Amino acid sequence: MASNYPVDLSVKPEVKAFFDPATWTISYVVKDPASDACAIVDSVMDIDYAAGRITYESADEIIAYVKEQGLKVEWLIETHVHADHLSAAPYIQDALGGKIGIGEHIVTVQETFGKVFNEGTEFQRDGSQFDRLFKDGDTYSVGSMHCFAMHTPGHTPACMVHVMGDATFTGDTLFMPDGGSARADFPGGDAGVLYDSIQKVLALPDDMRLFMCHDYGPNGRDIAWETTVGAEKQHNIHVGGGKSKEEFVKFREERDAQLAMPRLIIPSLQVNMRAGELPPADQDGKTFLKVPVNGL
Ligand SMILES: [Fe+2]
């Protein structure tokens, strides 16, 4: 594999995927092949929004797997502030340890949504809820496996793609080749910027394994989450076959104008901008999520 990257791309981590049918999210446990160390990418906390009920079946499944395999969690990676599911990172951290990491531009996202949800001054907008804020190109390790984070804005300002050996976690940049790309119309999103970020992912070696954050099973096919850079370059319906930035931006903006808001965007943002913690309880010990009326 090419060597113009800060880590050894020939290391082959074991990747275990967990699909959450309620939010179409795929979470991952990524194990260093040379030790028991692992990272957990984009975990899910369950919510019945209509009932205001939070549960942890999805996270418990991951916790059970990690325990059963005897793994040691070193990182809980959030590829970005998700708008369609709630992160279970702090719940898993309590059970298994590990550091919660996200892109440094989380501060921009916190600034934006701190205003939208009219959070008081007790809501810190400096990313301090997270254990590590990754900068573009930052390296870190999972056991003896070296990894790096690429800043890939466009879907949101804080998006990062994580490269762990020969496995790359795309977050919401790319979907499977027949799924295309993520929307770019959230606050701070930009279709042209997303195109440029996707090119950074497609510049990885052709045989790099890519793992999606979401799959919606387009055209009735079974849910899938793994592909390669080579397959995306050739076949991705939004960016494959050398589609130009102009074509992509025009298509993406027209498509985004027709998309409804994700069902869980309001609870997701309030929780995920706090690294997966619920808002602080009131003086009676009760916890609430807000709905900003005409605020999004
Ligand atoms: Fe997302």
mmCIF file of C-alpha atoms and ligand atoms in Angstrom:
data_model
loop_
_atom_site.group_PDB
_atom_site.id
_atom_site.type_symbol
_atom_site.label_atom_id
_atom_site.label_comp_id
_atom_site.label_asym_id
_atom_site.label_seq_id
_atom_site.Cartn_x
_atom_site.Cartn_y
_atom_site.Cartn_z
ATOM 1 C CA MET A 1 0.000 0.000 0.000
ATOM 2 C CA ALA A 2 1.031 3.616 -0.496
ATOM 3 C CA SER A 3 3.196 5.140 2.210
ATOM 4 C CA ASN A 4 2.442 8.878 2.039
ATOM 5 C CA TYR A 5 0.301 8.502 5.166
ATOM 6 C CA PRO A 6 1.488 8.842 8.764
ATOM 7 C CA VAL A 7 0.649 5.239 9.698
ATOM 8 C CA ASP A 8 1.164 1.693 8.424
ATOM 9 C CA LEU A 9 -1.826 0.984 6.167
ATOM 10 C CA SER A 10 -0.988 -2.715 5.875
ATOM 11 C CA VAL A 11 -2.063 -3.529 9.444
ATOM 12 C CA LYS A 12 -5.334 -5.459 9.312
ATOM 13 C CA PRO A 13 -7.614 -4.821 12.290
ATOM 14 C CA GLU A 14 -10.519 -7.146 13.022
ATOM 15 C CA VAL A 15 -13.733 -5.193 12.510
ATOM 16 C CA LYS A 16 -16.993 -6.265 14.135
ATOM 17 C CA ALA A 17 -20.100 -4.376 12.995
ATOM 18 C CA PHE A 18 -23.363 -3.757 14.891
ATOM 19 C CA PHE A 19 -26.341 -2.559 12.842
ATOM 20 C CA ASP A 20 -29.063 -0.536 14.554
ATOM 21 C CA PRO A 21 -32.267 -0.942 12.521
ATOM 22 C CA ALA A 22 -34.011 1.940 14.321
ATOM 23 C CA THR A 23 -31.550 4.531 12.978
ATOM 24 C CA TRP A 24 -29.799 2.665 10.152
ATOM 25 C CA THR A 25 -26.503 3.206 11.983
ATOM 26 C CA ILE A 26 -23.557 0.848 11.987
ATOM 27 C CA SER A 27 -21.321 0.879 15.070
ATOM 28 C CA TYR A 28 -17.953 -0.862 15.096
ATOM 29 C CA VAL A 29 -15.559 -2.575 17.440
ATOM 30 C CA VAL A 30 -12.120 -2.373 15.830
ATOM 31 C CA LYS A 31 -9.476 -4.672 17.309
ATOM 32 C CA ASP A 32 -5.721 -4.288 17.007
ATOM 33 C CA PRO A 33 -4.540 -7.575 15.406
ATOM 34 C CA ALA A 34 -1.489 -7.665 17.696
ATOM 35 C CA SER A 35 -3.159 -7.165 21.093
ATOM 36 C CA ASP A 36 -6.492 -7.098 22.921
ATOM 37 C CA ALA A 37 -6.843 -3.347 22.450
ATOM 38 C CA CYS A 38 -9.854 -2.022 20.565
ATOM 39 C CA ALA A 39 -11.689 1.138 19.591
ATOM 40 C CA ILE A 40 -15.446 1.562 19.408
ATOM 41 C CA VAL A 41 -16.702 3.777 16.579
ATOM 42 C CA ASP A 42 -20.083 5.560 16.610
ATOM 43 C CA SER A 43 -22.084 3.708 19.243
ATOM 44 C CA VAL A 44 -25.849 4.162 19.611
ATOM 45 C CA MET A 45 -28.007 4.957 22.653
ATOM 46 C CA ASP A 46 -31.618 3.897 22.087
ATOM 47 C CA ILE A 47 -34.461 6.369 22.372
ATOM 48 C CA ASP A 48 -38.213 6.028 22.050
ATOM 49 C CA TYR A 49 -38.687 9.708 21.296
ATOM 50 C CA ALA A 50 -42.485 9.609 21.440
ATOM 51 C CA ALA A 51 -42.269 8.246 24.982
ATOM 52 C CA GLY A 52 -39.171 10.237 26.013
ATOM 53 C CA ARG A 53 -37.568 6.938 27.005
ATOM 54 C CA ILE A 54 -33.842 6.222 26.823
ATOM 55 C CA THR A 55 -32.572 2.623 26.902
ATOM 56 C CA TYR A 56 -29.294 0.865 26.239
ATOM 57 C CA GLU A 57 -29.958 -2.413 24.383
ATOM 58 C CA SER A 58 -27.655 -1.471 21.500
ATOM 59 C CA ALA A 59 -24.827 -0.341 23.768
ATOM 60 C CA ASP A 60 -25.252 -3.387 26.009
ATOM 61 C CA GLU A 61 -24.796 -5.620 22.985
ATOM 62 C CA ILE A 62 -21.446 -3.959 22.258
ATOM 63 C CA ILE A 63 -20.420 -4.106 25.924
ATOM 64 C CA ALA A 64 -21.263 -7.830 26.067
ATOM 65 C CA TYR A 65 -19.221 -8.469 22.918
ATOM 66 C CA VAL A 66 -16.184 -6.587 24.249
ATOM 67 C CA LYS A 67 -16.334 -8.483 27.548
ATOM 68 C CA GLU A 68 -16.844 -11.846 25.905
ATOM 69 C CA GLN A 69 -13.840 -11.246 23.625
ATOM 70 C CA GLY A 70 -11.755 -9.994 26.552
ATOM 71 C CA LEU A 71 -10.960 -6.699 24.811
ATOM 72 C CA LYS A 72 -9.628 -3.499 26.319
ATOM 73 C CA VAL A 73 -11.320 -0.336 25.049
ATOM 74 C CA GLU A 74 -8.837 2.452 24.391
ATOM 75 C CA TRP A 75 -10.970 4.786 22.288
ATOM 76 C CA LEU A 76 -14.604 5.697 21.793
ATOM 77 C CA ILE A 77 -14.546 7.527 18.476
ATOM 78 C CA GLU A 78 -17.332 9.780 17.267
ATOM 79 C CA THR A 79 -16.897 10.523 13.574
ATOM 80 C CA HIS A 80 -19.089 13.620 14.043
ATOM 81 C CA VAL A 81 -22.033 15.101 15.938
ATOM 82 C CA HIS A 82 -24.698 12.783 14.589
ATOM 83 C CA ALA A 83 -28.127 14.188 13.839
ATOM 84 C CA ASP A 84 -29.960 10.902 13.499
ATOM 85 C CA HIS A 85 -29.028 8.908 16.582
ATOM 86 C CA LEU A 86 -27.809 9.485 20.115
ATOM 87 C CA SER A 87 -24.290 8.442 21.081
ATOM 88 C CA ALA A 88 -23.804 5.880 23.854
ATOM 89 C CA ALA A 89 -20.119 6.754 24.300
ATOM 90 C CA PRO A 90 -20.330 7.861 27.976
ATOM 91 C CA TYR A 91 -22.455 4.845 28.914
ATOM 92 C CA ILE A 92 -19.919 2.492 27.332
ATOM 93 C CA GLN A 93 -17.037 4.471 28.836
ATOM 94 C CA ASP A 94 -18.540 3.970 32.312
ATOM 95 C CA ALA A 95 -18.695 0.231 31.695
ATOM 96 C CA LEU A 96 -15.441 -0.344 29.834
ATOM 97 C CA GLY A 97 -13.211 2.730 29.983
ATOM 98 C CA GLY A 98 -11.545 4.364 26.984
ATOM 99 C CA LYS A 99 -11.262 7.959 25.830
ATOM 100 C CA ILE A 100 -13.981 9.748 23.871
ATOM 101 C CA GLY A 101 -12.622 11.541 20.808
ATOM 102 C CA ILE A 102 -14.151 13.808 18.158
ATOM 103 C CA GLY A 103 -12.902 16.426 15.669
ATOM 104 C CA GLU A 104 -11.669 19.761 17.049
ATOM 105 C CA HIS A 105 -14.301 21.655 15.062
ATOM 106 C CA ILE A 106 -16.871 20.362 17.525
ATOM 107 C CA VAL A 107 -16.528 23.847 19.011
ATOM 108 C CA THR A 108 -18.201 25.295 15.897
ATOM 109 C CA VAL A 109 -21.032 22.790 16.204
ATOM 110 C CA GLN A 110 -21.408 23.555 19.930
ATOM 111 C CA GLU A 111 -21.520 27.274 19.183
ATOM 112 C CA THR A 112 -24.231 26.826 16.549
ATOM 113 C CA PHE A 113 -26.469 24.475 18.512
ATOM 114 C CA GLY A 114 -25.770 26.085 21.869
ATOM 115 C CA LYS A 115 -27.616 29.042 20.323
ATOM 116 C CA VAL A 116 -30.354 26.959 18.672
ATOM 117 C CA PHE A 117 -31.184 25.289 21.992
ATOM 118 C CA ASN A 118 -30.627 28.460 23.981
ATOM 119 C CA GLU A 119 -28.230 26.697 26.323
ATOM 120 C CA GLY A 120 -27.022 28.769 29.232
ATOM 121 C CA THR A 121 -23.433 29.590 30.051
ATOM 122 C CA GLU A 122 -23.061 26.274 31.881
ATOM 123 C CA PHE A 123 -22.940 24.608 28.464
ATOM 124 C CA GLN A 124 -19.248 24.809 27.580
ATOM 125 C CA ARG A 125 -18.566 25.407 23.905
ATOM 126 C CA ASP A 126 -14.893 24.457 24.046
ATOM 127 C CA GLY A 127 -15.145 20.706 23.417
ATOM 128 C CA SER A 128 -14.191 20.003 27.032
ATOM 129 C CA GLN A 129 -16.891 17.317 27.298
ATOM 130 C CA PHE A 130 -14.628 15.126 25.144
ATOM 131 C CA ASP A 131 -11.319 13.534 26.182
ATOM 132 C CA ARG A 132 -9.582 14.277 22.899
ATOM 133 C CA LEU A 133 -10.184 16.738 20.070
ATOM 134 C CA PHE A 134 -8.548 15.498 16.886
ATOM 135 C CA LYS A 135 -6.924 17.873 14.445
ATOM 136 C CA ASP A 136 -6.548 17.027 10.776
ATOM 137 C CA GLY A 137 -3.806 14.406 10.419
ATOM 138 C CA ASP A 138 -3.554 13.643 14.139
ATOM 139 C CA THR A 139 -2.311 10.168 14.963
ATOM 140 C CA TYR A 140 -3.232 7.957 17.902
ATOM 141 C CA SER A 141 -2.870 4.299 18.690
ATOM 142 C CA VAL A 142 -5.082 1.345 19.500
ATOM 143 C CA GLY A 143 -2.697 -1.110 21.152
ATOM 144 C CA SER A 144 0.218 -1.289 18.734
ATOM 145 C CA MET A 145 -1.855 -0.198 15.728
ATOM 146 C CA HIS A 146 -1.351 3.385 14.644
ATOM 147 C CA CYS A 147 -4.332 5.321 13.376
ATOM 148 C CA PHE A 148 -4.987 8.791 12.036
ATOM 149 C CA ALA A 149 -7.891 11.177 11.677
ATOM 150 C CA MET A 150 -8.638 13.179 8.526
ATOM 151 C CA HIS A 151 -10.780 16.296 8.737
ATOM 152 C CA THR A 152 -13.597 15.784 6.222
ATOM 153 C CA PRO A 153 -16.094 18.647 6.596
ATOM 154 C CA GLY A 154 -19.086 19.225 4.333
ATOM 155 C CA HIS A 155 -21.780 17.107 5.999
ATOM 156 C CA THR A 156 -20.959 18.930 9.262
ATOM 157 C CA PRO A 157 -17.990 21.173 10.142
ATOM 158 C CA ALA A 158 -16.509 18.686 12.630
ATOM 159 C CA CYS A 159 -16.626 15.478 10.551
ATOM 160 C CA MET A 160 -13.551 13.260 10.654
ATOM 161 C CA VAL A 161 -12.753 10.065 8.802
ATOM 162 C CA HIS A 162 -10.648 7.619 10.835
ATOM 163 C CA VAL A 163 -8.016 5.412 9.237
ATOM 164 C CA MET A 164 -7.015 2.370 11.302
ATOM 165 C CA GLY A 165 -4.550 0.250 9.339
ATOM 166 C CA ASP A 166 -6.276 -1.011 6.192
ATOM 167 C CA ALA A 167 -9.719 -0.089 7.548
ATOM 168 C CA THR A 168 -11.251 3.376 7.210
ATOM 169 C CA PHE A 169 -14.375 4.594 8.976
ATOM 170 C CA THR A 170 -16.056 7.070 6.681
ATOM 171 C CA GLY A 171 -18.594 8.585 9.062
ATOM 172 C CA ASP A 172 -21.109 10.494 6.955
ATOM 173 C CA THR A 173 -19.012 11.344 3.935
ATOM 174 C CA LEU A 174 -19.689 8.414 1.657
ATOM 175 C CA PHE A 175 -22.358 5.743 1.757
ATOM 176 C CA MET A 176 -22.151 2.420 -0.074
ATOM 177 C CA PRO A 177 -21.600 2.900 -3.833
ATOM 178 C CA ASP A 178 -25.333 2.550 -4.553
ATOM 179 C CA GLY A 179 -26.168 4.880 -1.628
ATOM 180 C CA GLY A 180 -24.023 7.813 -2.748
ATOM 181 C CA SER A 181 -23.141 10.508 -0.228
ATOM 182 C CA ALA A 182 -24.432 12.209 2.906
ATOM 183 C CA ARG A 183 -26.533 15.370 2.854
ATOM 184 C CA ALA A 184 -24.742 18.686 3.137
ATOM 185 C CA ASP A 185 -27.530 21.034 4.208
ATOM 186 C CA PHE A 186 -27.221 21.029 8.004
ATOM 187 C CA PRO A 187 -25.904 24.235 9.622
ATOM 188 C CA GLY A 188 -22.250 24.509 8.627
ATOM 189 C CA GLY A 189 -22.678 21.937 5.844
ATOM 190 C CA ASP A 190 -21.522 22.636 2.283
ATOM 191 C CA ALA A 191 -21.814 20.405 -0.786
ATOM 192 C CA GLY A 192 -18.624 21.701 -2.429
ATOM 193 C CA VAL A 193 -16.651 21.187 0.774
ATOM 194 C CA LEU A 194 -18.109 17.677 1.065
ATOM 195 C CA TYR A 195 -16.960 16.897 -2.476
ATOM 196 C CA ASP A 196 -13.407 17.946 -1.595
ATOM 197 C CA SER A 197 -13.507 15.849 1.597
ATOM 198 C CA ILE A 198 -14.716 12.815 -0.344
ATOM 199 C CA GLN A 199 -11.753 13.230 -2.709
ATOM 200 C CA LYS A 200 -9.449 12.897 0.324
ATOM 201 C CA VAL A 201 -11.082 9.562 1.148
ATOM 202 C CA LEU A 202 -10.915 8.404 -2.475
ATOM 203 C CA ALA A 203 -7.198 9.267 -2.541
ATOM 204 C CA LEU A 204 -6.556 6.421 -0.072
ATOM 205 C CA PRO A 205 -5.268 3.191 -1.679
ATOM 206 C CA ASP A 206 -7.819 1.358 -3.867
ATOM 207 C CA ASP A 207 -7.804 -1.757 -1.673
ATOM 208 C CA MET A 208 -8.471 0.232 1.544
ATOM 209 C CA ARG A 209 -11.508 -1.235 3.298
ATOM 210 C CA LEU A 210 -14.207 1.379 3.905
ATOM 211 C CA PHE A 211 -16.805 1.020 6.654
ATOM 212 C CA MET A 212 -19.973 3.106 6.466
ATOM 213 C CA CYS A 213 -21.729 4.821 9.357
ATOM 214 C CA HIS A 214 -25.120 4.288 7.715
ATOM 215 C CA ASP A 215 -26.830 2.135 5.162
ATOM 216 C CA TYR A 216 -30.454 2.321 4.069
ATOM 217 C CA GLY A 217 -30.547 -0.723 1.771
ATOM 218 C CA PRO A 218 -31.384 1.211 -1.407
ATOM 219 C CA ASN A 219 -33.588 -0.506 -4.009
ATOM 220 C CA GLY A 220 -34.493 -3.271 -1.598
ATOM 221 C CA ARG A 221 -31.025 -4.773 -1.249
ATOM 222 C CA ASP A 222 -29.835 -6.212 2.080
ATOM 223 C CA ILE A 223 -28.109 -3.838 4.496
ATOM 224 C CA ALA A 224 -24.358 -3.599 3.784
ATOM 225 C CA TRP A 225 -21.567 -1.543 5.299
ATOM 226 C CA GLU A 226 -18.238 -2.566 3.844
ATOM 227 C CA THR A 227 -16.738 -1.602 0.509
ATOM 228 C CA THR A 228 -13.392 -0.381 -0.821
ATOM 229 C CA VAL A 229 -11.963 2.871 -2.124
ATOM 230 C CA GLY A 230 -11.642 1.254 -5.567
ATOM 231 C CA ALA A 231 -15.334 0.302 -5.641
ATOM 232 C CA GLU A 232 -16.418 3.779 -4.527
ATOM 233 C CA LYS A 233 -14.235 5.458 -7.146
ATOM 234 C CA GLN A 234 -15.728 3.367 -9.916
ATOM 235 C CA HIS A 235 -19.323 2.956 -8.872
ATOM 236 C CA ASN A 236 -20.448 5.537 -6.320
ATOM 237 C CA ILE A 237 -23.626 6.995 -7.787
ATOM 238 C CA HIS A 238 -22.837 10.537 -6.587
ATOM 239 C CA VAL A 239 -19.083 10.850 -6.972
ATOM 240 C CA GLY A 240 -17.872 7.743 -8.843
ATOM 241 C CA GLY A 241 -16.639 7.586 -12.422
ATOM 242 C CA GLY A 242 -14.897 10.940 -12.041
ATOM 243 C CA LYS A 243 -18.013 13.108 -11.514
ATOM 244 C CA SER A 244 -17.080 16.790 -11.413
ATOM 245 C CA LYS A 245 -17.478 19.024 -8.393
ATOM 246 C CA GLU A 246 -20.006 21.150 -10.318
ATOM 247 C CA GLU A 247 -22.165 18.119 -11.150
ATOM 248 C CA PHE A 248 -21.995 16.910 -7.560
ATOM 249 C CA VAL A 249 -22.857 20.264 -5.982
ATOM 250 C CA LYS A 250 -25.828 20.815 -8.292
ATOM 251 C CA PHE A 251 -27.184 17.321 -7.645
ATOM 252 C CA ARG A 252 -26.520 17.421 -3.870
ATOM 253 C CA GLU A 253 -28.158 20.815 -3.357
ATOM 254 C CA GLU A 254 -31.245 19.852 -5.361
ATOM 255 C CA ARG A 255 -31.582 16.589 -3.473
ATOM 256 C CA ASP A 256 -31.014 18.167 -0.042
ATOM 257 C CA ALA A 257 -33.728 20.766 -0.678
ATOM 258 C CA GLN A 258 -36.227 17.886 -0.758
ATOM 259 C CA LEU A 259 -35.071 15.981 2.321
ATOM 260 C CA ALA A 260 -37.024 16.097 5.570
ATOM 261 C CA MET A 261 -35.193 16.631 8.867
ATOM 262 C CA PRO A 262 -33.996 13.354 10.463
ATOM 263 C CA ARG A 263 -36.595 12.045 12.932
ATOM 264 C CA LEU A 264 -34.208 12.252 15.894
ATOM 265 C CA ILE A 265 -32.302 15.441 15.047
ATOM 266 C CA ILE A 266 -33.614 17.416 18.036
ATOM 267 C CA PRO A 267 -32.701 14.942 20.789
ATOM 268 C CA SER A 268 -29.563 13.804 18.934
ATOM 269 C CA LEU A 269 -27.969 17.237 18.727
ATOM 270 C CA GLN A 270 -28.656 18.088 22.361
ATOM 271 C CA VAL A 271 -27.060 14.870 23.537
ATOM 272 C CA ASN A 272 -24.256 14.482 21.013
ATOM 273 C CA MET A 273 -22.945 18.030 21.372
ATOM 274 C CA ARG A 274 -22.426 16.999 25.035
ATOM 275 C CA ALA A 275 -20.381 13.939 24.001
ATOM 276 C CA GLY A 276 -23.429 11.708 24.543
ATOM 277 C CA GLU A 277 -24.462 13.033 27.959
ATOM 278 C CA LEU A 278 -28.051 14.052 28.595
ATOM 279 C CA PRO A 279 -28.591 17.716 29.533
ATOM 280 C CA PRO A 280 -28.080 18.332 33.261
ATOM 281 C CA ALA A 281 -31.031 17.483 35.519
ATOM 282 C CA ASP A 282 -33.088 20.321 37.003
ATOM 283 C CA GLN A 283 -33.336 21.060 40.748
ATOM 284 C CA ASP A 284 -35.837 18.215 41.140
ATOM 285 C CA GLY A 285 -33.463 15.771 39.513
ATOM 286 C CA LYS A 286 -35.532 15.544 36.334
ATOM 287 C CA THR A 287 -33.978 15.536 32.887
ATOM 288 C CA PHE A 288 -35.549 17.237 29.880
ATOM 289 C CA LEU A 289 -34.831 17.627 26.189
ATOM 290 C CA LYS A 290 -36.006 20.806 24.475
ATOM 291 C CA VAL A 291 -37.875 21.290 21.233
ATOM 292 C CA PRO A 292 -37.001 24.691 19.744
ATOM 293 C CA VAL A 293 -40.133 25.896 17.968
ATOM 294 C CA ASN A 294 -39.243 27.016 14.433
ATOM 295 C CA GLY A 295 -35.647 27.129 15.620
ATOM 296 C CA LEU A 296 -33.995 24.610 13.315
HETATM 297 FE FE FE B 1 -24.404 12.405 10.284
#
